[in-house]
mmCIF file of C-alpha atoms in Angstrom:
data_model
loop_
_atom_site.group_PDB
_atom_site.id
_atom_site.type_symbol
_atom_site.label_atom_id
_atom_site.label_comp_id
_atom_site.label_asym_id
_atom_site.label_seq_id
_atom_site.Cartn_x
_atom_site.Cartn_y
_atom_site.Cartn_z
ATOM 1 C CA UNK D 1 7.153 19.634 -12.156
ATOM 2 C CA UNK D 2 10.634 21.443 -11.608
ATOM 3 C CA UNK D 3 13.464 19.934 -12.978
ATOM 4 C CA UNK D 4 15.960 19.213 -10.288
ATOM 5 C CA UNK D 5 19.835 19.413 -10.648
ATOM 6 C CA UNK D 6 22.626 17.205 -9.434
ATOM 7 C CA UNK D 7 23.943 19.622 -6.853
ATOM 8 C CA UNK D 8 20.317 20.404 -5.446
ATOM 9 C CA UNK D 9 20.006 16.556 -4.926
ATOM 10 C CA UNK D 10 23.691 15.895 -3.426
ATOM 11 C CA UNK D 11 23.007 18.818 -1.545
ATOM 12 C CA UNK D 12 20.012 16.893 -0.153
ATOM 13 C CA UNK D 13 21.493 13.853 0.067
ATOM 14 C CA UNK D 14 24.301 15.293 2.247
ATOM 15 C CA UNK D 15 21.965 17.212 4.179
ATOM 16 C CA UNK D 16 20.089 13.610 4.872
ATOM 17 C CA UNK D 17 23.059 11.935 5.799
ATOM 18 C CA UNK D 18 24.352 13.889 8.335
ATOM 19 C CA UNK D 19 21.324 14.818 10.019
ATOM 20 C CA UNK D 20 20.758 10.712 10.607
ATOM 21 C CA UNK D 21 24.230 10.660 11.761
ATOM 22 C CA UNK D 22 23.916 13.333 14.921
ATOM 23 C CA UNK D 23 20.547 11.439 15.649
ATOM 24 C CA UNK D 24 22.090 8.646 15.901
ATOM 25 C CA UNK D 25 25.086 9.690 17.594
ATOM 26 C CA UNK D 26 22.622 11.375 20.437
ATOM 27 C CA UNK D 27 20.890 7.981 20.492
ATOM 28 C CA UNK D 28 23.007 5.116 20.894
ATOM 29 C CA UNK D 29 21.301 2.880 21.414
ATOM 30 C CA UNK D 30 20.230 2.503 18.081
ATOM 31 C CA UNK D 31 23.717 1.201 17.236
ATOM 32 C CA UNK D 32 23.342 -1.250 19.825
ATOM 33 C CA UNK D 33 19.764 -1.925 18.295
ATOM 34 C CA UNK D 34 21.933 -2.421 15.136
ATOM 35 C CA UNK D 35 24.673 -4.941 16.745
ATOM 36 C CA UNK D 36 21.380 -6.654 18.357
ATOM 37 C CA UNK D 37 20.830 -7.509 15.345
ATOM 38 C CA UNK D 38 23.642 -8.974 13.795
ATOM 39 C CA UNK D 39 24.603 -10.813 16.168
ATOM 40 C CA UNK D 40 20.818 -12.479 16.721
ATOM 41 C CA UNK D 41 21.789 -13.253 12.890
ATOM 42 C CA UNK D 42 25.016 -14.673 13.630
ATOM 43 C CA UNK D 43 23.354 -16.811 16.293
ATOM 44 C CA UNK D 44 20.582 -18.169 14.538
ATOM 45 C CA UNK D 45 22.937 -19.374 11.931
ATOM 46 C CA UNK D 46 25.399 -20.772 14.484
ATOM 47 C CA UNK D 47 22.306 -22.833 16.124
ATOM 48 C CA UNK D 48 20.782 -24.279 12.269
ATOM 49 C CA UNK D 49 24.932 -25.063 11.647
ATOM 50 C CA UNK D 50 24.938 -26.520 14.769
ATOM 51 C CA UNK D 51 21.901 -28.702 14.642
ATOM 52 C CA UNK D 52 23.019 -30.041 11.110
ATOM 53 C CA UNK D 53 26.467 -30.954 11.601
ATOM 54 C CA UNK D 54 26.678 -32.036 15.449
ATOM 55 C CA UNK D 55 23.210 -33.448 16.113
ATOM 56 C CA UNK D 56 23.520 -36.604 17.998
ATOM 57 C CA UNK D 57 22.249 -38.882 15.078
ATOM 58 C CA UNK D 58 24.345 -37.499 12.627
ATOM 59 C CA UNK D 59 27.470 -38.461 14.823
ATOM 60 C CA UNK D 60 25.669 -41.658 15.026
ATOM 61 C CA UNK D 61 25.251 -42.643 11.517
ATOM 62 C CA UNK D 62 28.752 -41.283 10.396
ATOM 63 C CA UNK D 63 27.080 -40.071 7.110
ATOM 64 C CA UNK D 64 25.458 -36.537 6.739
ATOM 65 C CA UNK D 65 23.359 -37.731 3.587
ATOM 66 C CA UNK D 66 21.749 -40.874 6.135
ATOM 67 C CA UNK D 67 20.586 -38.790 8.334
ATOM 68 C CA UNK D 68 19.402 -35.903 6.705
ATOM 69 C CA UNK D 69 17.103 -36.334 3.731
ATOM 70 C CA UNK D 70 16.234 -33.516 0.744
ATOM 71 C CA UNK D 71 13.308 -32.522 2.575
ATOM 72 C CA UNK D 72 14.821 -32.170 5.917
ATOM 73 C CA UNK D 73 17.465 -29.690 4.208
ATOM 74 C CA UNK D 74 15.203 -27.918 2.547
ATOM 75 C CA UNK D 75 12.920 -27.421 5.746
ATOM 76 C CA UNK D 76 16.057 -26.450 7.474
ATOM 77 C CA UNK D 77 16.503 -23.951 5.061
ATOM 78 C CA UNK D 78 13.406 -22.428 4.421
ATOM 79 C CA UNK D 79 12.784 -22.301 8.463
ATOM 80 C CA UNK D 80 16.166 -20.709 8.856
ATOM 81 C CA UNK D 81 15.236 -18.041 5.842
ATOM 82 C CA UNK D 82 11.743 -17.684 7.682
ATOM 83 C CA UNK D 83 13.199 -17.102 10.835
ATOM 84 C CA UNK D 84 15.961 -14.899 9.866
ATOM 85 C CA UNK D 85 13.783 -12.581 8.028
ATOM 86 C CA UNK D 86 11.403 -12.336 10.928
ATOM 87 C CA UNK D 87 13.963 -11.569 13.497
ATOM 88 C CA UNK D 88 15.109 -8.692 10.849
ATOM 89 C CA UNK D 89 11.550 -7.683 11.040
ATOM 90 C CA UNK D 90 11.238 -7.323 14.744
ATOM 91 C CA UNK D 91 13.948 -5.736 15.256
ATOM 92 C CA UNK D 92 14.312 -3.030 12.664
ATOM 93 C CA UNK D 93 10.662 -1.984 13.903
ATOM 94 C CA UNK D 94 11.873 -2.293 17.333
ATOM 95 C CA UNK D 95 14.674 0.752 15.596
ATOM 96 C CA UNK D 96 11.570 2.673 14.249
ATOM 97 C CA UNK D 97 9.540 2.490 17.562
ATOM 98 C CA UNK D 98 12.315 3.653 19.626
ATOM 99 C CA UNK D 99 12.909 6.726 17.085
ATOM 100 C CA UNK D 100 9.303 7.120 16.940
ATOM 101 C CA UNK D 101 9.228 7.348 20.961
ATOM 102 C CA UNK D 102 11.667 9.987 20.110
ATOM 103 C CA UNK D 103 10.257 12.185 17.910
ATOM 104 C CA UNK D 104 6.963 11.571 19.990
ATOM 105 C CA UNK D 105 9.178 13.353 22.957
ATOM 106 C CA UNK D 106 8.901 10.317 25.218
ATOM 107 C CA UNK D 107 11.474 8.719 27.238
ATOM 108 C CA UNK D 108 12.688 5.870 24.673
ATOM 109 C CA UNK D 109 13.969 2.809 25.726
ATOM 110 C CA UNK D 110 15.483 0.164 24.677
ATOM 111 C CA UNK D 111 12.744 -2.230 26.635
ATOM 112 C CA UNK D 112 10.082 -0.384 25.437
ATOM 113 C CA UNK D 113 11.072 -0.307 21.546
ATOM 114 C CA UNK D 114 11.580 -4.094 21.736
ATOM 115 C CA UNK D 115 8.116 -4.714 23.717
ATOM 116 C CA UNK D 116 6.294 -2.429 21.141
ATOM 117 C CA UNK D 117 7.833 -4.546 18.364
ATOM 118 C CA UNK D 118 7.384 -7.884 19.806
ATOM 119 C CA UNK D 119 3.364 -6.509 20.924
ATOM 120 C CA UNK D 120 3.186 -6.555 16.361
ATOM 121 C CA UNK D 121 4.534 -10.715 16.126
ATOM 122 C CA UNK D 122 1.571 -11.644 13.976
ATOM 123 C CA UNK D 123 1.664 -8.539 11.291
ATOM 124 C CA UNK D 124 5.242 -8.597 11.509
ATOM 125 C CA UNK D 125 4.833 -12.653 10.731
ATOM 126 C CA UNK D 126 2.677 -11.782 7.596
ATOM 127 C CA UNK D 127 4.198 -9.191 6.409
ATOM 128 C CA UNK D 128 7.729 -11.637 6.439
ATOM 129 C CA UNK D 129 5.680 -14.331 4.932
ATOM 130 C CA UNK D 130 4.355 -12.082 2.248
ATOM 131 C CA UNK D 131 7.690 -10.077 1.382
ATOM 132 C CA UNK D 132 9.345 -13.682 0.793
ATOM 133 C CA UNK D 133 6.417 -15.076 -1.122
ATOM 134 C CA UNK D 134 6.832 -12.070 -3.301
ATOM 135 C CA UNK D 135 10.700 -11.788 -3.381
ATOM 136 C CA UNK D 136 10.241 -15.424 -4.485
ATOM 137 C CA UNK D 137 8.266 -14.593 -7.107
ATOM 138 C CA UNK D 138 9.888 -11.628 -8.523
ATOM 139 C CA UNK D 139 13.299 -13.697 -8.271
ATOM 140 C CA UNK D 140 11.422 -16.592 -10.641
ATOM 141 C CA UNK D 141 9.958 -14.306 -12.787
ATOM 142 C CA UNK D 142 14.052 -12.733 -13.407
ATOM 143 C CA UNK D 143 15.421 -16.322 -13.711
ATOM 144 C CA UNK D 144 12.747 -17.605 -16.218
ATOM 145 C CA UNK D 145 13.066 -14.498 -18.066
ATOM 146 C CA UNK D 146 17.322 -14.738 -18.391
ATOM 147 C CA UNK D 147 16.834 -18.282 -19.154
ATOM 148 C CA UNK D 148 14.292 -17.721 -22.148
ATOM 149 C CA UNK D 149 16.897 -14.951 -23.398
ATOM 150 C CA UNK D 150 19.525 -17.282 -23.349
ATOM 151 C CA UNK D 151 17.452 -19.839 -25.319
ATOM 152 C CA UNK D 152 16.781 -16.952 -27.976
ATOM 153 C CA UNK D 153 20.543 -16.003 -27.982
#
């Protein structure tokens, strides 16, 4: 295999960079695709914030820790990780469908990328469920292994 050198692969990297940038600068939608996005996120978080700090039984009971138990936290959580990911999911494939509807040389649209996307719930549901699982894993498998060093040390 040829040996590469830095300039060659700044050179490509450059090269890379800006050709994404005219494409997306002829398509802008996929910056809106992009702002979709974050703001979904934004509003996901606002509603899980919402439900744990002004449901109507929290303003009931006064107390945060009455109403809300370990496990009702840690559903919250989990659900809101869960959902958060899977939202990701959807739409960054929506991205890729609507650049692959443009490559393909057919009219993209924003409609059409986020129907093709949303068609794919149930892969796009495993494959979140599995990338966590694993992420989990990989994450435990780091902590256990910086806690056993610093047992050594």
């Amino acid at each position: 295999m040829e040996q590469v050198g830095i300039g060659t692969k700044i050179a490509r990297g450059w090269l890379i960079a800006t050709t994404s940038w005219k494409f997306i600068l002829n398509h802008t939608q996929l910056l809106f695709l992009s702002a979709f996005t974050v703001v979904c996120n934004f509003l996901l978080l606002l509603s899980v914030m919402r439900y744990l700090f002004n449901h109507p039984d929290v303003q009931a009971a006064k107390k945060l820790s009455h109403f809300l138990s370990p496990g009702i936290v840690l559903a919250l959580i989990v659900g809101f990780i869960i959902l958060q990911s899977l939202l990701n999911n959807i739409l960054h494939t929506a991205i890729s469908a609507y650049t692959a509807e443009t490559f393909e040389n057919k009219p993209a649209s924003l409609f059409s990328a986020l129907t093709r996307a949303v068609s794919r719930i149930g892969t796009l549901l495993s494959w979140t469920l599995l990338s966590l699982t694993v992420g989990l894993a990989i994450s435990s498998m780091q902590n256990q292994k910086k806690n056993s060093f610093a047992s050594i040390v």
